[in-house]
CSV table of C-alpha atoms in Angstrom, one decimal:
chain,number,residue,atom,x,y,z
A,1372,UNK,CA,-11.2,-22.6,-23.8
A,1373,UNK,CA,-10.0,-20.3,-26.0
A,1374,UNK,CA,-8.3,-16.6,-25.1
A,1375,UNK,CA,-6.1,-14.2,-26.8
A,1376,UNK,CA,-4.4,-13.5,-23.3
A,1377,UNK,CA,-3.2,-15.2,-20.2
A,1378,UNK,CA,-2.1,-13.9,-17.3
A,1379,UNK,CA,-0.6,-16.3,-14.2
A,1380,UNK,CA,-1.4,-14.9,-10.3
A,1381,UNK,CA,-0.6,-15.8,-7.4
A,1382,UNK,CA,-2.9,-14.6,-5.3
A,1383,UNK,CA,-2.4,-13.4,-1.7
A,1384,UNK,CA,-3.5,-11.2,1.3
A,1385,UNK,CA,-1.4,-9.3,3.9
A,1386,UNK,CA,-3.2,-9.2,7.6
A,1387,UNK,CA,-6.3,-9.2,5.3
A,1388,UNK,CA,-5.6,-7.1,2.4
A,1389,UNK,CA,-5.5,-8.4,-0.9
A,1390,UNK,CA,-2.4,-8.0,-3.0
A,1391,UNK,CA,-2.1,-10.7,-6.1
A,1392,UNK,CA,1.0,-11.0,-7.7
A,1393,UNK,CA,1.6,-11.4,-11.3
A,1394,UNK,CA,4.4,-14.0,-11.9
A,1395,UNK,CA,3.9,-14.7,-16.0
A,1396,UNK,CA,1.8,-13.5,-18.9
A,1397,UNK,CA,3.1,-9.7,-18.9
A,1398,UNK,CA,6.1,-8.6,-20.8
A,1399,UNK,CA,8.1,-5.6,-18.6
A,1400,UNK,CA,6.8,-2.1,-19.2
A,1401,UNK,CA,9.4,0.2,-20.9
A,1402,UNK,CA,11.3,2.6,-19.0
A,1403,UNK,CA,14.7,3.0,-17.8
A,1404,UNK,CA,14.0,2.8,-13.8
A,1405,UNK,CA,11.1,1.0,-12.0
A,1406,UNK,CA,9.6,4.2,-11.4
A,1407,UNK,CA,9.3,5.1,-15.2
A,1408,UNK,CA,7.6,1.7,-15.8
A,1409,UNK,CA,5.5,2.5,-13.0
A,1410,UNK,CA,4.3,5.8,-15.0
A,1411,UNK,CA,4.3,4.0,-18.0
A,1412,UNK,CA,1.7,1.3,-16.4
A,1413,UNK,CA,-0.6,4.1,-14.9
A,1414,UNK,CA,-0.8,6.4,-18.1
A,1415,UNK,CA,-1.5,3.2,-20.4
A,1416,UNK,CA,-4.4,1.9,-18.2
A,1417,UNK,CA,-4.5,-1.8,-20.1
A,1418,UNK,CA,-3.2,-3.8,-17.6
A,1419,UNK,CA,-4.7,-2.2,-15.0
A,1420,UNK,CA,-7.9,-1.8,-16.1
A,1421,UNK,CA,-7.8,-6.1,-17.1
A,1422,UNK,CA,-7.0,-7.0,-13.4
A,1423,UNK,CA,-8.4,-4.5,-11.4
A,1424,UNK,CA,-11.9,-3.8,-12.9
A,1425,UNK,CA,-14.5,-6.1,-13.2
A,1426,UNK,CA,-15.1,-8.9,-13.5
A,1427,UNK,CA,-11.5,-9.9,-12.9
A,1428,UNK,CA,-11.1,-7.2,-10.1
A,1429,UNK,CA,-12.9,-5.0,-7.8
A,1430,UNK,CA,-12.4,-2.3,-5.3
A,1431,UNK,CA,-11.1,-4.7,-2.8
A,1432,UNK,CA,-7.8,-5.9,-4.8
A,1433,UNK,CA,-4.5,-4.8,-5.6
A,1434,UNK,CA,-2.3,-6.3,-8.4
A,1435,UNK,CA,1.5,-6.3,-8.4
A,1436,UNK,CA,3.5,-7.1,-11.0
A,1437,UNK,CA,6.7,-8.8,-11.1
A,1438,UNK,CA,9.5,-7.2,-13.1
A,1439,UNK,CA,13.0,-7.5,-13.5
A,1440,UNK,CA,15.3,-5.4,-11.2
A,1441,UNK,CA,17.0,-2.4,-12.2
A,1442,UNK,CA,19.1,-2.1,-9.3
A,1443,UNK,CA,21.9,-4.4,-9.1
A,1444,UNK,CA,21.4,-5.0,-5.2
A,1445,UNK,CA,17.8,-6.1,-5.8
A,1446,UNK,CA,16.7,-9.8,-6.4
A,1447,UNK,CA,13.5,-8.9,-7.6
A,1448,UNK,CA,11.0,-5.8,-8.4
A,1449,UNK,CA,7.5,-5.2,-8.4
A,1450,UNK,CA,4.9,-2.3,-9.6
A,1451,UNK,CA,1.9,-1.7,-7.5
A,1452,UNK,CA,-1.5,-1.4,-8.9
A,1453,UNK,CA,-4.2,0.0,-6.4
A,1454,UNK,CA,-7.8,0.9,-7.7
A,1455,UNK,CA,-7.2,4.4,-8.2
A,1456,UNK,CA,-3.3,4.8,-8.2
A,1457,UNK,CA,0.0,3.2,-9.3
A,1458,UNK,CA,2.0,4.2,-6.0
A,1459,UNK,CA,5.4,4.7,-4.9
A,1460,UNK,CA,5.7,2.1,-2.4
A,1461,UNK,CA,2.8,-0.4,-0.2
A,1462,UNK,CA,3.3,-2.3,2.9
A,1463,UNK,CA,0.5,-4.8,2.6
A,1464,UNK,CA,1.7,-5.1,-1.1
A,1465,UNK,CA,5.1,-5.8,-0.2
A,1466,UNK,CA,4.5,-8.1,2.2
A,1467,UNK,CA,2.2,-10.1,-0.3
A,1468,UNK,CA,5.1,-10.0,-2.8
A,1469,UNK,CA,7.8,-11.1,-0.4
A,1470,UNK,CA,5.2,-14.3,0.7
A,1471,UNK,CA,4.7,-15.1,-3.0
A,1472,UNK,CA,8.4,-14.8,-3.8
A,1473,UNK,CA,9.3,-17.2,-0.9
A,1474,UNK,CA,6.3,-19.3,-0.2
A,1475,UNK,CA,6.1,-20.1,-4.3
A,1476,UNK,CA,9.9,-20.9,-4.8
A,1477,UNK,CA,10.6,-17.8,-7.1
A,1478,UNK,CA,13.4,-16.8,-4.5
A,1479,UNK,CA,15.3,-19.8,-2.4
A,1480,UNK,CA,14.2,-19.7,1.2
A,1481,UNK,CA,16.5,-19.8,4.0
A,1482,UNK,CA,15.3,-20.7,7.4
A,1483,UNK,CA,15.5,-19.6,10.0
A,1484,UNK,CA,15.6,-16.2,8.3
A,1485,UNK,CA,15.8,-15.3,4.1
A,1486,UNK,CA,17.4,-11.9,3.8
A,1487,UNK,CA,16.2,-10.3,0.3
A,1488,UNK,CA,16.3,-7.0,-1.2
A,1489,UNK,CA,13.4,-6.0,-3.4
A,1490,UNK,CA,12.8,-2.5,-5.6
A,1491,UNK,CA,9.8,-0.6,-5.4
A,1492,UNK,CA,9.1,2.0,-7.7
A,1493,UNK,CA,9.6,4.3,-4.8
A,1494,UNK,CA,13.1,2.7,-4.1
A,1495,UNK,CA,14.5,-0.1,-2.7
A,1496,UNK,CA,13.7,-2.0,0.3
A,1497,UNK,CA,15.4,-4.5,2.7
A,1498,UNK,CA,13.1,-7.6,4.0
A,1499,UNK,CA,14.0,-10.2,6.3
A,1500,UNK,CA,11.7,-12.8,6.6
A,1501,UNK,CA,11.3,-15.3,9.6
A,1502,UNK,CA,10.5,-18.6,8.0
A,1503,UNK,CA,10.0,-22.1,9.1
A,1504,UNK,CA,9.0,-25.6,7.8
A,1505,UNK,CA,8.7,-24.0,4.4
A,1506,UNK,CA,6.6,-20.9,5.1
A,1507,UNK,CA,7.6,-17.6,5.4
A,1508,UNK,CA,5.6,-16.7,8.8
A,1509,UNK,CA,6.3,-12.8,9.0
A,1510,UNK,CA,7.8,-10.5,6.5
A,1511,UNK,CA,9.6,-7.3,8.0
A,1512,UNK,CA,10.2,-4.8,5.4
A,1513,UNK,CA,12.9,-1.7,5.9
A,1514,UNK,CA,10.7,0.7,4.2
A,1515,UNK,CA,11.6,3.9,2.2
A,1516,UNK,CA,12.3,7.2,4.2
A,1517,UNK,CA,9.4,8.8,5.6
A,1518,UNK,CA,8.5,11.9,6.7
A,1519,UNK,CA,6.0,14.6,8.1
A,1520,UNK,CA,4.9,17.1,5.9
A,1521,UNK,CA,2.7,20.0,7.3
A,1522,UNK,CA,1.7,19.6,11.1
A,1523,UNK,CA,-1.6,20.7,12.5
A,1524,UNK,CA,-3.2,22.0,9.0
A,1525,UNK,CA,-6.6,23.6,9.2
A,1526,UNK,CA,-9.0,21.7,6.7
A,1527,UNK,CA,-12.6,22.7,5.5
A,1528,UNK,CA,-14.5,19.6,5.1
A,1529,UNK,CA,-18.1,20.3,3.7
A,1530,UNK,CA,-20.5,19.3,6.8
A,1531,UNK,CA,-17.9,18.8,9.1
A,1532,UNK,CA,-16.1,22.2,9.5
A,1533,UNK,CA,-12.8,23.1,10.6
A,1534,UNK,CA,-10.8,19.9,11.2
A,1535,UNK,CA,-7.0,20.2,12.3
A,1536,UNK,CA,-4.8,17.4,10.3
A,1537,UNK,CA,-1.9,16.4,9.5
A,1538,UNK,CA,0.2,15.7,6.1
A,1539,UNK,CA,3.0,12.7,5.9
A,1540,UNK,CA,4.8,10.5,3.5
A,1541,UNK,CA,5.4,6.9,4.4
A,1542,UNK,CA,6.2,5.6,0.8
A,1543,UNK,CA,2.5,7.2,0.0
A,1544,UNK,CA,1.4,10.3,0.8
A,1545,UNK,CA,-1.6,11.0,3.6
A,1546,UNK,CA,-4.0,13.3,5.4
A,1547,UNK,CA,-4.2,12.1,8.9
A,1548,UNK,CA,-7.0,12.9,11.0
A,1549,UNK,CA,-7.4,12.2,14.7
A,1550,UNK,CA,-10.3,9.4,14.5
A,1551,UNK,CA,-11.6,9.6,18.3
A,1552,UNK,CA,-12.3,13.4,17.8
A,1553,UNK,CA,-14.5,12.3,14.7
A,1554,UNK,CA,-16.3,9.8,16.7
A,1555,UNK,CA,-14.8,6.8,15.2
A,1556,UNK,CA,-13.6,3.8,17.5
A,1557,UNK,CA,-12.3,2.0,14.5
A,1558,UNK,CA,-14.2,-1.2,14.2
A,1559,UNK,CA,-15.8,-3.2,11.5
A,1560,UNK,CA,-19.0,-1.7,11.9
A,1561,UNK,CA,-17.8,2.0,10.7
A,1562,UNK,CA,-16.2,0.9,7.7
A,1563,UNK,CA,-18.7,2.1,5.3
A,1564,UNK,CA,-18.5,5.4,7.3
A,1565,UNK,CA,-14.8,5.6,7.1
A,1566,UNK,CA,-14.6,5.0,3.8
A,1567,UNK,CA,-16.9,7.4,2.4
A,1568,UNK,CA,-15.7,10.1,4.7
A,1569,UNK,CA,-12.3,9.4,4.4
A,1570,UNK,CA,-12.7,10.0,0.2
A,1571,UNK,CA,-14.2,13.4,1.3
A,1572,UNK,CA,-11.6,14.2,3.5
A,1573,UNK,CA,-8.8,13.1,1.0
A,1574,UNK,CA,-10.5,15.7,-1.7
A,1575,UNK,CA,-10.6,18.0,0.3
A,1576,UNK,CA,-6.7,17.9,1.4
A,1577,UNK,CA,-6.1,17.6,-2.3
A,1578,UNK,CA,-7.5,20.8,-3.1
A,1579,UNK,CA,-6.7,23.2,-0.1
A,1580,UNK,CA,-3.5,21.5,1.0
A,1581,UNK,CA,-1.9,19.7,-1.6
A,1582,UNK,CA,1.5,18.0,-1.6
A,1583,UNK,CA,4.9,17.8,-2.4
A,1584,UNK,CA,7.4,15.2,-2.5
A,1585,UNK,CA,10.8,16.9,-2.2
A,1586,UNK,CA,12.7,14.4,-4.8
A,1587,UNK,CA,10.2,12.8,-6.6
A,1588,UNK,CA,8.1,16.0,-9.2
A,1589,UNK,CA,5.7,13.2,-10.0
A,1590,UNK,CA,4.0,12.4,-7.1
A,1591,UNK,CA,2.0,16.1,-6.2
A,1592,UNK,CA,-1.1,14.6,-4.2
A,1593,UNK,CA,-2.4,13.0,-1.5
A,1594,UNK,CA,-3.2,9.4,-1.9
A,1595,UNK,CA,-5.2,8.4,1.2
A,1596,UNK,CA,-6.9,9.4,4.6
A,1597,UNK,CA,-5.8,7.6,8.2
A,1598,UNK,CA,-7.9,7.6,11.0
A,1599,UNK,CA,-5.4,7.5,13.7
A,1600,UNK,CA,-6.8,5.9,17.2
A,1601,UNK,CA,-5.5,7.4,20.2
A,1602,UNK,CA,-1.7,6.2,21.9
A,1603,UNK,CA,-1.5,3.8,24.3
A,1604,UNK,CA,1.1,2.1,26.2
A,1605,UNK,CA,1.3,-1.6,25.3
A,1606,UNK,CA,3.5,-4.6,26.2
A,1607,UNK,CA,5.7,-3.6,23.3
A,1608,UNK,CA,5.5,-0.1,23.3
A,1609,UNK,CA,3.0,2.2,21.8
A,1610,UNK,CA,-0.4,0.7,20.0
A,1611,UNK,CA,-3.2,2.4,18.3
A,1612,UNK,CA,-6.0,2.0,16.5
A,1613,UNK,CA,-5.8,2.6,12.6
A,1614,UNK,CA,-7.8,2.8,9.5
A,1615,UNK,CA,-7.3,4.0,6.2
A,1616,UNK,CA,-9.8,5.1,3.4
A,1617,UNK,CA,-8.7,4.5,-0.2
A,1618,UNK,CA,-10.2,5.8,-3.4
A,1619,UNK,CA,-12.5,5.5,-4.5
A,1620,UNK,CA,-14.3,4.6,-1.2
A,1621,UNK,CA,-13.1,1.3,0.4
A,1622,UNK,CA,-11.1,0.8,3.9
A,1623,UNK,CA,-7.8,-1.0,4.0
A,1624,UNK,CA,-8.3,-4.5,5.9
A,1625,UNK,CA,-4.4,-4.2,7.1
A,1626,UNK,CA,-3.4,-1.5,9.2
A,1627,UNK,CA,-1.7,-0.3,5.8
A,1628,UNK,CA,2.4,-0.2,6.3
A,1629,UNK,CA,2.7,2.9,4.6
A,1630,UNK,CA,0.2,4.7,6.9
A,1631,UNK,CA,2.6,3.0,9.7
A,1632,UNK,CA,5.7,4.3,8.3
A,1633,UNK,CA,3.6,7.9,8.2
A,1634,UNK,CA,2.4,7.9,11.6
A,1635,UNK,CA,6.1,7.0,13.0
A,1636,UNK,CA,7.4,9.9,11.2
A,1637,UNK,CA,4.6,12.0,12.5
A,1638,UNK,CA,5.6,11.0,16.2
A,1639,UNK,CA,9.2,11.4,15.6
A,1640,UNK,CA,8.8,14.9,14.3
A,1641,UNK,CA,7.0,15.6,17.7
A,1642,UNK,CA,9.5,14.3,19.9
A,1643,UNK,CA,6.8,11.3,21.0
A,1644,UNK,CA,8.7,8.6,19.4
A,1645,UNK,CA,12.8,8.1,18.9
A,1646,UNK,CA,15.0,5.7,17.1
A,1647,UNK,CA,14.4,1.9,18.4
A,1648,UNK,CA,11.0,2.7,19.5
A,1649,UNK,CA,7.9,0.5,18.3
A,1650,UNK,CA,4.1,1.2,17.3
A,1651,UNK,CA,1.3,-1.5,16.8
A,1652,UNK,CA,-1.2,-0.3,14.4
A,1653,UNK,CA,-4.6,-2.5,14.7
A,1654,UNK,CA,-7.0,-2.6,11.7
A,1655,UNK,CA,-10.4,-2.5,11.8
A,1656,UNK,CA,-10.9,-6.4,11.3
A,1657,UNK,CA,-8.0,-6.7,14.5
A,1658,UNK,CA,-5.0,-7.4,12.4
A,1659,UNK,CA,-1.9,-5.9,13.6
A,1660,UNK,CA,1.2,-4.5,11.9
A,1661,UNK,CA,4.6,-3.9,13.9
A,1662,UNK,CA,6.5,-0.8,13.1
A,1663,UNK,CA,10.1,0.3,14.3
A,1664,UNK,CA,12.0,3.4,13.8
A,1665,UNK,CA,15.6,2.3,13.1
A,1666,UNK,CA,17.1,5.4,11.9
A,1667,UNK,CA,17.0,8.7,10.7
A,1668,UNK,CA,17.8,10.6,7.7
A,1669,UNK,CA,16.6,13.4,5.6
A,1670,UNK,CA,14.5,13.5,2.1
A,1671,UNK,CA,15.5,16.1,0.0
A,1672,UNK,CA,16.6,18.4,3.1
A,1673,UNK,CA,13.4,17.3,5.0
A,1674,UNK,CA,14.2,15.6,8.1
A,1675,UNK,CA,12.8,11.8,7.8
A,1676,UNK,CA,13.3,8.4,9.8
A,1677,UNK,CA,14.0,4.9,8.5
A,1678,UNK,CA,11.0,2.8,9.3
A,1679,UNK,CA,10.8,-1.0,9.5
A,1680,UNK,CA,7.3,-2.6,9.2
A,1681,UNK,CA,6.4,-5.9,9.6
A,1682,UNK,CA,2.9,-8.1,9.3
A,1683,UNK,CA,2.2,-11.7,8.0
A,1684,UNK,CA,1.2,-12.9,4.4
A,1685,UNK,CA,-0.9,-16.0,2.7
A,1686,UNK,CA,-1.0,-17.4,-0.4
A,1687,UNK,CA,-4.9,-18.1,-1.2
A,1688,UNK,CA,-5.0,-19.3,-4.6
A,1689,UNK,CA,-3.0,-19.5,-8.2
A,1690,UNK,CA,-5.5,-18.4,-11.2
A,1691,UNK,CA,-5.3,-17.4,-15.0
A,1692,UNK,CA,-6.9,-14.7,-16.0
A,1693,UNK,CA,-8.2,-14.9,-19.5
A,1694,UNK,CA,-9.7,-12.9,-22.1
A,1695,UNK,CA,-11.8,-14.6,-24.8
A,1696,UNK,CA,-11.8,-12.9,-27.8
A,1697,UNK,CA,-15.5,-12.5,-28.0
A,1698,UNK,CA,-15.6,-10.8,-24.7
A,1699,UNK,CA,-17.5,-7.5,-25.2
A,1700,UNK,CA,-15.6,-6.3,-22.3
A,1701,UNK,CA,-11.8,-6.9,-22.7
A,1702,UNK,CA,-11.1,-4.2,-20.2
A,1703,UNK,CA,-13.8,-4.3,-17.8
A,1704,UNK,CA,-15.9,-2.3,-16.5
A,1705,UNK,CA,-16.8,-0.2,-13.4
A,1706,UNK,CA,-20.3,0.8,-11.9
A,1707,UNK,CA,-20.8,3.4,-9.6
A,1708,UNK,CA,-22.4,1.5,-6.8
A,1709,UNK,CA,-19.1,0.2,-5.8
A,1710,UNK,CA,-16.6,2.2,-7.6
A,1711,UNK,CA,-18.2,5.5,-6.8
A,1712,UNK,CA,-19.6,8.5,-8.7
A,1713,UNK,CA,-17.4,10.4,-10.8
């Protein structure tokens, strides 16, 4: 086999959502901070296209690039590459990265718990991993500060009329809609409709509402639409269904850690949740993330919470992505049957 490029990947998923991790074959991109490095990756596009486009990738795949940390407290850093974005933070991807670092032996595992500090493009995250018999069984991630942005906004969506929505940040930016009011019970069979409608709602929210991060002027859009299920009391606190529509038109298989953080921030802003309260989110495939508010803070003067999310991750394989010099599609391709029309 000949190849002009070989990228070494450990594949993983967190509660169903794919989050592969590049562990070799790619040099760190230029930049003085992890955020600057992630912006370079986003602008350049070469690595994103190689690992996310077909035939190596697809709309279902997220890929994370391990890089040396910039912050002295961090043991490792990573850059998140999603189908249409290179975001500040991701809950499922942070769980995949932590799982790969520990189960893959890149960071020594301590049983019964391993504590790590990792550096995401959006800031430091503290990780506590429950470990047993050489396996990181559950990953707890203290996420970046999360906050409610606009509450009870009116949003016009063609074919739906006027919706009442919220916007929030949980390490990524969301428009949040009432799933029940839109007729969704958040089951597997609804995934196609949720994905397509969610993209329409996200696009409408970007056009009519927009988003401004008070401390990061580079982040000026809404990434996702969260279909939030009704709250109910469970054995360990509040519970709710959750489905997140991701550009260009798929549903997150996990409950989405940044969405869970964003919803807890909204509930905190409304006085429904306080420090110490817990919310468990269930995805369309039945997997769960658990979230707890561990503190209060501010982001650029905006009231915010410090959320901790937790879930499980598993390694699914080891891959070497290669490029034959004669391959006519060196950066892959996207077709509208799955990637959506532009």
